[in-house]
Every structure is written in structure tokens, then in C-alpha cells.
mmCIF file of C-alpha atoms in Angstrom:
data_model
loop_
_atom_site.group_PDB
_atom_site.id
_atom_site.type_symbol
_atom_site.label_atom_id
_atom_site.label_comp_id
_atom_site.label_asym_id
_atom_site.label_seq_id
_atom_site.Cartn_x
_atom_site.Cartn_y
_atom_site.Cartn_z
ATOM 1 C CA UNK A 167 40.657 23.633 11.367
ATOM 2 C CA UNK A 168 37.390 24.158 13.177
ATOM 3 C CA UNK A 169 35.530 21.246 14.573
ATOM 4 C CA UNK A 170 32.631 20.474 12.340
ATOM 5 C CA UNK A 171 29.686 18.897 14.294
ATOM 6 C CA UNK A 172 26.990 16.752 12.967
ATOM 7 C CA UNK A 173 24.388 19.282 13.938
ATOM 8 C CA UNK A 174 26.156 21.914 11.813
ATOM 9 C CA UNK A 175 26.180 19.455 8.831
ATOM 10 C CA UNK A 176 22.442 18.733 9.510
ATOM 11 C CA UNK A 177 21.542 22.537 9.592
ATOM 12 C CA UNK A 178 23.340 23.228 6.344
ATOM 13 C CA UNK A 179 21.738 20.220 4.619
ATOM 14 C CA UNK A 180 18.330 21.498 5.719
ATOM 15 C CA UNK A 181 19.046 24.957 4.359
ATOM 16 C CA UNK A 182 20.489 23.895 1.024
ATOM 17 C CA UNK A 183 19.262 20.464 0.258
ATOM 18 C CA UNK A 184 22.798 19.384 -0.637
ATOM 19 C CA UNK A 185 24.141 15.996 0.220
ATOM 20 C CA UNK A 186 25.598 15.340 3.692
ATOM 21 C CA UNK A 187 29.201 14.694 2.416
ATOM 22 C CA UNK A 188 28.947 17.958 0.374
ATOM 23 C CA UNK A 189 27.843 19.929 3.468
ATOM 24 C CA UNK A 190 30.591 18.621 5.425
ATOM 25 C CA UNK A 191 33.081 19.589 2.782
ATOM 26 C CA UNK A 192 31.656 22.974 2.547
ATOM 27 C CA UNK A 193 31.930 23.629 6.226
ATOM 28 C CA UNK A 194 35.470 22.245 6.539
ATOM 29 C CA UNK A 195 36.380 24.404 3.515
ATOM 30 C CA UNK A 196 35.202 27.553 5.185
ATOM 31 C CA UNK A 197 36.239 26.820 8.844
ATOM 32 C CA UNK A 198 32.594 26.168 9.959
ATOM 33 C CA UNK A 199 31.254 29.529 8.692
ATOM 34 C CA UNK A 200 27.699 28.701 7.980
ATOM 35 C CA UNK A 201 26.909 31.670 5.618
ATOM 36 C CA UNK A 202 29.989 31.144 3.770
ATOM 37 C CA UNK A 203 29.288 27.359 3.445
ATOM 38 C CA UNK A 204 25.971 28.171 1.800
ATOM 39 C CA UNK A 205 27.904 30.391 -0.686
ATOM 40 C CA UNK A 206 30.475 27.645 -1.329
ATOM 41 C CA UNK A 207 27.669 25.148 -2.149
ATOM 42 C CA UNK A 208 25.913 27.663 -4.354
ATOM 43 C CA UNK A 209 29.133 28.392 -6.295
ATOM 44 C CA UNK A 210 29.656 24.629 -6.780
ATOM 45 C CA UNK A 211 26.018 24.188 -7.956
ATOM 46 C CA UNK A 212 25.188 21.958 -5.038
ATOM 47 C CA UNK A 213 22.326 23.879 -3.477
ATOM 48 C CA UNK A 214 19.672 23.640 -6.017
ATOM 49 C CA UNK A 215 17.951 20.714 -4.493
ATOM 50 C CA UNK A 216 16.028 22.731 -1.819
ATOM 51 C CA UNK A 217 14.790 25.085 -4.423
ATOM 52 C CA UNK A 218 13.547 22.251 -6.564
ATOM 53 C CA UNK A 219 11.697 20.456 -3.731
ATOM 54 C CA UNK A 220 8.370 22.177 -4.049
ATOM 55 C CA UNK A 221 7.970 21.223 -7.561
ATOM 56 C CA UNK A 222 5.602 18.440 -8.687
ATOM 57 C CA UNK A 223 7.603 15.278 -9.784
ATOM 58 C CA UNK A 224 5.250 12.983 -11.562
ATOM 59 C CA UNK A 225 7.483 11.670 -14.338
ATOM 60 C CA UNK A 226 10.728 9.568 -14.042
ATOM 61 C CA UNK A 227 11.029 5.806 -14.197
ATOM 62 C CA UNK A 228 9.799 2.561 -12.706
ATOM 63 C CA UNK A 229 12.465 0.081 -12.450
ATOM 64 C CA UNK A 230 12.486 -3.671 -11.784
ATOM 65 C CA UNK A 231 15.300 -5.874 -10.497
ATOM 66 C CA UNK A 232 15.141 -9.556 -9.942
ATOM 67 C CA UNK A 233 17.995 -11.711 -8.402
ATOM 68 C CA UNK A 234 17.276 -15.240 -7.744
ATOM 69 C CA UNK A 235 14.150 -15.728 -5.930
ATOM 70 C CA UNK A 236 13.656 -12.129 -4.879
ATOM 71 C CA UNK A 237 12.588 -9.005 -6.873
ATOM 72 C CA UNK A 238 11.922 -5.370 -6.311
ATOM 73 C CA UNK A 239 10.044 -2.559 -8.112
ATOM 74 C CA UNK A 240 10.846 0.967 -7.387
ATOM 75 C CA UNK A 241 9.453 4.343 -8.625
ATOM 76 C CA UNK A 242 11.714 7.341 -8.902
ATOM 77 C CA UNK A 243 10.137 10.517 -9.891
ATOM 78 C CA UNK A 244 11.300 13.621 -11.752
ATOM 79 C CA UNK A 245 9.629 16.771 -13.060
ATOM 80 C CA UNK A 246 9.938 15.975 -16.862
ATOM 81 C CA UNK A 247 10.044 12.868 -18.994
ATOM 82 C CA UNK A 248 13.170 14.195 -20.592
ATOM 83 C CA UNK A 249 15.091 13.255 -17.437
ATOM 84 C CA UNK A 250 14.127 9.545 -17.758
ATOM 85 C CA UNK A 251 16.320 9.613 -20.786
ATOM 86 C CA UNK A 252 19.265 10.893 -19.084
ATOM 87 C CA UNK A 253 21.838 8.116 -18.318
ATOM 88 C CA UNK A 254 22.925 9.663 -15.022
ATOM 89 C CA UNK A 255 19.327 9.634 -13.838
ATOM 90 C CA UNK A 256 18.999 5.924 -15.118
ATOM 91 C CA UNK A 257 22.081 5.037 -13.214
ATOM 92 C CA UNK A 258 20.609 6.635 -10.132
ATOM 93 C CA UNK A 259 17.415 4.547 -10.472
ATOM 94 C CA UNK A 260 19.364 1.359 -11.088
ATOM 95 C CA UNK A 261 21.392 1.973 -7.884
ATOM 96 C CA UNK A 262 18.382 2.736 -5.832
ATOM 97 C CA UNK A 263 16.724 -0.546 -7.189
ATOM 98 C CA UNK A 264 19.907 -2.453 -6.024
ATOM 99 C CA UNK A 265 19.814 -0.980 -2.567
ATOM 100 C CA UNK A 266 16.107 -1.633 -2.240
ATOM 101 C CA UNK A 267 16.584 -5.244 -3.149
ATOM 102 C CA UNK A 268 18.785 -5.584 -0.116
ATOM 103 C CA UNK A 269 17.053 -3.275 2.324
ATOM 104 C CA UNK A 270 13.461 -3.937 1.659
ATOM 105 C CA UNK A 271 10.302 -1.752 0.865
ATOM 106 C CA UNK A 272 10.630 0.949 3.512
ATOM 107 C CA UNK A 273 11.574 4.196 1.629
ATOM 108 C CA UNK A 274 13.083 5.929 4.618
ATOM 109 C CA UNK A 275 15.384 3.057 5.283
ATOM 110 C CA UNK A 276 16.407 2.859 1.560
ATOM 111 C CA UNK A 277 17.238 6.616 1.668
ATOM 112 C CA UNK A 278 19.366 6.151 4.857
ATOM 113 C CA UNK A 279 21.218 3.214 3.246
ATOM 114 C CA UNK A 280 24.723 3.536 1.656
ATOM 115 C CA UNK A 281 24.834 4.263 -2.133
ATOM 116 C CA UNK A 282 27.984 2.569 -3.511
ATOM 117 C CA UNK A 283 30.564 4.714 -1.722
ATOM 118 C CA UNK A 284 28.783 8.009 -2.381
ATOM 119 C CA UNK A 285 27.280 8.739 0.845
ATOM 120 C CA UNK A 286 23.626 7.692 1.411
ATOM 121 C CA UNK A 287 20.890 7.192 -1.263
ATOM 122 C CA UNK A 288 19.370 10.470 -0.063
ATOM 123 C CA UNK A 289 22.763 12.164 -0.632
ATOM 124 C CA UNK A 290 23.114 10.627 -4.141
ATOM 125 C CA UNK A 291 19.500 11.933 -5.035
ATOM 126 C CA UNK A 292 20.313 15.410 -3.935
ATOM 127 C CA UNK A 293 23.644 15.383 -5.762
ATOM 128 C CA UNK A 294 21.835 14.143 -8.996
ATOM 129 C CA UNK A 295 19.152 17.047 -8.371
ATOM 130 C CA UNK A 296 21.856 19.554 -8.177
ATOM 131 C CA UNK A 297 23.545 18.389 -11.341
ATOM 132 C CA UNK A 298 20.390 17.765 -13.491
ATOM 133 C CA UNK A 299 18.505 20.654 -12.186
ATOM 134 C CA UNK A 300 15.141 18.965 -11.539
ATOM 135 C CA UNK A 301 13.417 17.873 -8.360
ATOM 136 C CA UNK A 302 13.553 14.131 -7.877
ATOM 137 C CA UNK A 303 12.217 11.753 -5.271
ATOM 138 C CA UNK A 304 12.204 8.126 -4.518
ATOM 139 C CA UNK A 305 8.400 7.561 -4.111
ATOM 140 C CA UNK A 306 7.954 4.084 -3.370
ATOM 141 C CA UNK A 307 9.478 0.480 -3.477
ATOM 142 C CA UNK A 308 8.167 -2.954 -2.964
ATOM 143 C CA UNK A 309 9.724 -6.309 -2.784
ATOM 144 C CA UNK A 310 8.361 -9.778 -3.747
ATOM 145 C CA UNK A 311 9.907 -13.266 -3.307
ATOM 146 C CA UNK A 312 8.993 -16.858 -4.113
ATOM 147 C CA UNK A 313 10.153 -20.138 -2.443
ATOM 148 C CA UNK A 314 10.012 -22.463 -5.360
ATOM 149 C CA UNK A 315 8.886 -21.383 -8.838
ATOM 150 C CA UNK A 316 9.683 -18.207 -10.857
ATOM 151 C CA UNK A 317 9.591 -14.396 -10.661
ATOM 152 C CA UNK A 318 8.556 -13.097 -14.121
ATOM 153 C CA UNK A 319 8.802 -9.314 -15.131
ATOM 154 C CA UNK A 320 7.350 -7.075 -17.690
ATOM 155 C CA UNK A 321 8.074 -3.424 -18.593
ATOM 156 C CA UNK A 322 5.698 -1.659 -20.846
ATOM 157 C CA UNK A 323 7.381 0.367 -23.434
ATOM 158 C CA UNK A 324 10.818 0.376 -21.763
ATOM 159 C CA UNK A 325 12.921 3.400 -22.019
ATOM 160 C CA UNK A 326 15.966 1.070 -21.250
ATOM 161 C CA UNK A 327 15.848 -2.608 -20.255
ATOM 162 C CA UNK A 328 13.850 -3.067 -17.096
ATOM 163 C CA UNK A 329 12.838 0.581 -16.806
ATOM 164 C CA UNK A 330 9.790 2.381 -18.155
ATOM 165 C CA UNK A 331 6.447 3.829 -17.291
ATOM 166 C CA UNK A 332 4.732 0.573 -16.087
ATOM 167 C CA UNK A 333 6.528 -2.386 -14.473
ATOM 168 C CA UNK A 334 5.129 -5.558 -13.192
ATOM 169 C CA UNK A 335 6.616 -8.498 -11.291
ATOM 170 C CA UNK A 336 4.575 -11.742 -10.819
ATOM 171 C CA UNK A 337 5.470 -14.517 -8.469
ATOM 172 C CA UNK A 338 4.613 -17.963 -9.546
ATOM 173 C CA UNK A 339 4.835 -20.856 -6.993
ATOM 174 C CA UNK A 340 5.375 -24.241 -8.599
ATOM 175 C CA UNK A 341 7.161 -27.502 -7.954
ATOM 176 C CA UNK A 342 7.190 -28.259 -11.726
ATOM 177 C CA UNK A 343 10.426 -28.896 -13.370
ATOM 178 C CA UNK A 344 9.810 -27.152 -16.668
ATOM 179 C CA UNK A 345 11.437 -23.644 -15.813
ATOM 180 C CA UNK A 346 11.109 -22.433 -19.469
ATOM 181 C CA UNK A 347 7.405 -23.078 -19.574
ATOM 182 C CA UNK A 348 6.932 -21.451 -16.112
ATOM 183 C CA UNK A 349 9.057 -18.321 -17.118
ATOM 184 C CA UNK A 350 6.926 -18.006 -20.391
ATOM 185 C CA UNK A 351 3.639 -18.307 -18.562
ATOM 186 C CA UNK A 352 4.927 -15.883 -15.796
ATOM 187 C CA UNK A 353 5.683 -13.208 -18.547
ATOM 188 C CA UNK A 354 2.285 -13.523 -20.213
ATOM 189 C CA UNK A 355 0.659 -13.154 -16.793
ATOM 190 C CA UNK A 356 2.802 -10.042 -16.102
ATOM 191 C CA UNK A 357 1.675 -8.650 -19.392
ATOM 192 C CA UNK A 358 -1.919 -9.332 -18.501
ATOM 193 C CA UNK A 359 -1.347 -7.544 -15.054
ATOM 194 C CA UNK A 360 0.105 -4.460 -16.835
ATOM 195 C CA UNK A 361 -2.888 -4.364 -19.303
ATOM 196 C CA UNK A 362 -5.847 -5.334 -16.909
ATOM 197 C CA UNK A 363 -4.639 -3.806 -13.724
ATOM 198 C CA UNK A 364 -6.186 -6.256 -11.202
ATOM 199 C CA UNK A 365 -6.423 -5.029 -7.600
ATOM 200 C CA UNK A 366 -5.632 -8.456 -5.986
ATOM 201 C CA UNK A 367 -4.953 -12.030 -6.992
ATOM 202 C CA UNK A 368 -8.334 -13.303 -5.852
ATOM 203 C CA UNK A 369 -11.218 -12.146 -3.833
ATOM 204 C CA UNK A 370 -9.701 -12.905 -0.584
ATOM 205 C CA UNK A 371 -7.194 -10.264 -1.309
ATOM 206 C CA UNK A 372 -9.521 -7.476 -1.948
ATOM 207 C CA UNK A 373 -9.782 -5.037 0.864
ATOM 208 C CA UNK A 374 -12.990 -5.428 3.020
ATOM 209 C CA UNK A 375 -13.624 -1.698 3.079
ATOM 210 C CA UNK A 376 -13.549 -1.843 -0.762
ATOM 211 C CA UNK A 377 -15.974 -4.547 -0.951
ATOM 212 C CA UNK A 378 -18.354 -2.784 1.436
ATOM 213 C CA UNK A 379 -18.150 0.267 -0.668
ATOM 214 C CA UNK A 380 -19.101 -1.520 -3.863
ATOM 215 C CA UNK A 381 -21.935 -3.291 -1.957
ATOM 216 C CA UNK A 382 -23.204 0.094 -0.863
ATOM 217 C CA UNK A 383 -23.063 1.585 -4.283
ATOM 218 C CA UNK A 384 -24.803 -1.388 -5.895
ATOM 219 C CA UNK A 385 -27.553 -1.271 -3.290
ATOM 220 C CA UNK A 386 -28.255 2.446 -3.631
ATOM 221 C CA UNK A 387 -28.334 1.936 -7.470
ATOM 222 C CA UNK A 388 -30.959 -0.759 -7.176
ATOM 223 C CA UNK A 389 -33.008 1.213 -4.609
ATOM 224 C CA UNK A 390 -33.111 4.163 -7.138
ATOM 225 C CA UNK A 391 -34.461 1.886 -9.751
ATOM 226 C CA UNK A 392 -37.334 0.810 -7.297
ATOM 227 C CA UNK A 393 -36.170 -2.642 -6.490
ATOM 228 C CA UNK A 394 -37.679 -4.166 -3.392
ATOM 229 C CA UNK A 395 -35.498 -4.354 -0.149
ATOM 230 C CA UNK A 396 -36.018 -8.055 -0.037
ATOM 231 C CA UNK A 397 -34.429 -8.662 -3.382
ATOM 232 C CA UNK A 398 -31.645 -6.077 -3.072
ATOM 233 C CA UNK A 399 -29.456 -8.300 -0.930
ATOM 234 C CA UNK A 400 -29.382 -11.199 -3.471
ATOM 235 C CA UNK A 401 -28.877 -8.718 -6.364
ATOM 236 C CA UNK A 402 -25.990 -7.097 -4.524
ATOM 237 C CA UNK A 403 -24.276 -10.535 -3.963
ATOM 238 C CA UNK A 404 -24.592 -11.343 -7.618
ATOM 239 C CA UNK A 405 -23.145 -7.906 -8.472
ATOM 240 C CA UNK A 406 -20.107 -8.445 -6.190
ATOM 241 C CA UNK A 407 -19.332 -11.645 -8.052
ATOM 242 C CA UNK A 408 -19.302 -9.795 -11.292
ATOM 243 C CA UNK A 409 -17.099 -7.027 -9.580
ATOM 244 C CA UNK A 410 -14.596 -9.838 -8.596
ATOM 245 C CA UNK A 411 -14.539 -11.064 -12.184
ATOM 246 C CA UNK A 412 -13.510 -7.575 -13.351
ATOM 247 C CA UNK A 413 -10.819 -6.750 -10.682
ATOM 248 C CA UNK A 414 -9.196 -9.908 -9.388
ATOM 249 C CA UNK A 415 -6.455 -11.613 -11.491
ATOM 250 C CA UNK A 416 -7.547 -15.152 -11.368
ATOM 251 C CA UNK A 417 -11.069 -14.279 -12.429
ATOM 252 C CA UNK A 418 -10.204 -11.838 -15.217
ATOM 253 C CA UNK A 419 -10.513 -12.848 -18.816
ATOM 254 C CA UNK A 420 -6.857 -13.820 -19.907
ATOM 255 C CA UNK A 421 -5.760 -11.333 -22.559
ATOM 256 C CA UNK A 422 -4.105 -14.113 -24.537
ATOM 257 C CA UNK A 423 -7.237 -16.214 -24.579
ATOM 258 C CA UNK A 424 -10.159 -14.099 -23.630
ATOM 259 C CA UNK A 425 -12.616 -17.151 -23.519
ATOM 260 C CA UNK A 426 -10.754 -18.376 -20.405
ATOM 261 C CA UNK A 427 -10.072 -16.881 -17.045
ATOM 262 C CA UNK A 428 -6.442 -16.371 -15.954
ATOM 263 C CA UNK A 429 -7.036 -19.149 -13.325
ATOM 264 C CA UNK A 430 -8.239 -21.425 -15.936
ATOM 265 C CA UNK A 431 -5.209 -20.743 -18.194
ATOM 266 C CA UNK A 432 -2.940 -21.465 -15.223
ATOM 267 C CA UNK A 433 -4.653 -24.812 -14.463
ATOM 268 C CA UNK A 434 -4.377 -25.808 -18.118
ATOM 269 C CA UNK A 435 -0.618 -24.969 -18.075
ATOM 270 C CA UNK A 436 0.196 -27.249 -15.072
ATOM 271 C CA UNK A 437 0.794 -30.241 -17.264
ATOM 272 C CA UNK A 438 3.326 -28.538 -19.458
ATOM 273 C CA UNK A 439 5.056 -26.863 -16.446
ATOM 274 C CA UNK A 440 5.302 -30.282 -14.707
ATOM 275 C CA UNK A 441 3.389 -29.502 -11.469
ATOM 276 C CA UNK A 442 0.778 -27.325 -9.767
ATOM 277 C CA UNK A 443 1.104 -23.517 -10.266
ATOM 278 C CA UNK A 444 -0.061 -20.808 -7.973
ATOM 279 C CA UNK A 445 0.135 -16.992 -8.236
ATOM 280 C CA UNK A 446 1.777 -15.959 -4.896
ATOM 281 C CA UNK A 447 1.509 -12.212 -5.593
ATOM 282 C CA UNK A 448 2.240 -9.448 -7.919
ATOM 283 C CA UNK A 449 3.386 -5.912 -8.026
ATOM 284 C CA UNK A 450 2.196 -3.358 -10.603
ATOM 285 C CA UNK A 451 3.664 0.123 -10.666
ATOM 286 C CA UNK A 452 2.395 2.788 -13.127
ATOM 287 C CA UNK A 453 4.605 5.975 -13.177
ATOM 288 C CA UNK A 454 2.928 8.907 -11.484
ATOM 289 C CA UNK A 455 -0.419 7.187 -10.605
ATOM 290 C CA UNK A 456 -2.174 8.962 -7.838
ATOM 291 C CA UNK A 457 -0.006 12.129 -8.101
ATOM 292 C CA UNK A 458 -1.949 15.231 -8.817
ATOM 293 C CA UNK A 459 -0.114 16.906 -11.673
ATOM 294 C CA UNK A 460 -0.085 20.734 -11.953
ATOM 295 C CA UNK A 461 -1.674 22.087 -15.035
ATOM 296 C CA UNK A 462 0.651 24.576 -16.663
ATOM 297 C CA UNK A 463 -0.124 27.528 -18.949
ATOM 298 C CA UNK A 464 2.600 27.263 -21.597
ATOM 299 C CA UNK A 465 2.040 30.793 -22.784
ATOM 300 C CA UNK A 466 2.329 32.190 -19.337
ATOM 301 C CA UNK A 467 5.561 30.152 -18.790
ATOM 302 C CA UNK A 468 7.022 31.551 -21.927
ATOM 303 C CA UNK A 469 6.070 35.114 -20.946
ATOM 304 C CA UNK A 470 7.588 34.652 -17.565
ATOM 305 C CA UNK A 471 10.898 33.295 -18.915
ATOM 306 C CA UNK A 472 10.873 36.354 -21.347
ATOM 307 C CA UNK A 473 10.442 38.778 -18.309
ATOM 308 C CA UNK A 474 13.444 36.987 -16.481
ATOM 309 C CA UNK A 475 15.527 37.284 -19.567
ATOM 310 C CA UNK A 476 14.763 40.962 -20.121
#
């Protein structure tokens, strides 16, 4: 049997997109012949991943996982929404979330981590791509924890429990003893975050560059309206306060009681919860946000398929 080096396995993996263990098995099977190894993988249906890699993957699933005082959100993308209903893809996403909960938010570290005895997470993704026949990718992951309090989750229109198109985790810090009340409030706030999409918990959490951009937009707007320069600064400051009410969680009108802000609703719930409550942070993932989707010409696709079939 030929000596199969790590470099050979790496080269074959880059050529085919197949998993590391599959590449090693292929090279072993054909005594290190690279061309024959490619053919071996093709015959096994394991070299599809590389061919799929150029396709836009903006569908898939957002998954949430909470254990104790730590939670994680992950987004795993596929090309079509049909794959989100595939149990094998769902199992892949669940496994990735479990790894991310232990490893943390770094995508490359997650992909390099072991996947339940099936090579690495990257290997498992490649194997699932080859089996299902669509490009898939782990796009992002984020963890959230709380010292004392509760982590609440909400998935909008779940495909299966804890997996769907929009997922939210909210961390509530509280020394109150009413865990049930805290969990109920946390879920309501998670639903609010899903609906209202705040950019930060409060004004202090809004990126400074974003604030400056908003100020510049407001100032230009009022200059075009002919407002005097001496008045613009005060008008802009007032406009920024309005902006914070629109985009920060604690100042937004609470969807369950629009006459109150989320911050007011939290304050009023402290008695029932048995102690002060603070929103320590939140994660909101919406599937495919920010991905530029390709527009497809359905008629052209059908014609192309007909041409291939001819």
C-alpha cells in the first residue's frame, strides 16, 4: 500500500470538494493515483461539492440552541428552501449548532472542529452537499451567555423546533426568583426583537459611525429645506433622539403594549419577577439577510434543461 501523505489528501480535497476522510479513503483504494482517486470519488458521488460551490446559497435554516446559561445561533445556507425540510440537512444544522455552542462564534474554528465521529464539520458539510446535491455553507454563528437570569428564544414560523427563517435569543440578567415570569417576559421580548429588528439594546450600543452618518443625513436634509446653520445642530440632536427610539430595543414601543417602551415594560415587570431586570444582549438572525440573490429566468432554465436532456 502506498504512503498517503497529508498533502495528497489536501490536493484531492481541493480538486473535488469531497471530505477529508473520503479523500484519504479514495487515495488508499487506488494506491495514491490522483486521477484514479478523482474518478473513484465521482463514482461514489462524493465530488459534487466543488461543482456546487459557485452557486448562491441564500436559503437554509437559522437554528438556536440553549444549554444552561449559554446559547448559540447559527445560519447554515442552502440553494433552495426545499432543503430546509430535508431531515438530513436539519440534522447537519443541529450538529453544527451543538459544535458552535462548545467552540464559540468563529466560523473557521467551528468548521475545523470534530463532528460526532464523522471527520470535521467541514467534512460533514461536504458529504451532505454530495448526498443532497446542493451547495451549502456555514455562514455565521454567535454565542450569548448570562450570569444570573435567563436566556429566552423565539423562532418565527419554525420549520422544525428551534429552526426557521428568523431566530432570536435574548439574555435577561436578573436576581429575581420568579424564573417562570422571567422566561415569559424574555420570550415576549424575543418576539419583539424578531418583529421590530432593533440594531442595539440602547443608544450606547449603536455604532458611532452609524450615528455620524444619520446626523449627516439629517443635517443635509434640513439645509436643503433652508434651515439656518445655527438651528441645524439642535434640530439634528432632536432627530437623533427620534432615531434612537426607532432603532434601539429599550426605546422602541413594545409590540405587546405599544403605549409603553420596552424599557418601561421591563421596569414594570421587576416586581413580578422578584428583582431588577436588565437586557444583557440579544442575537437576531434572519435567513439570507445581506446575501445578494441571483435573479433566475425560469423559462431560460427550463429551455436549458430541455437542451441538456435532448
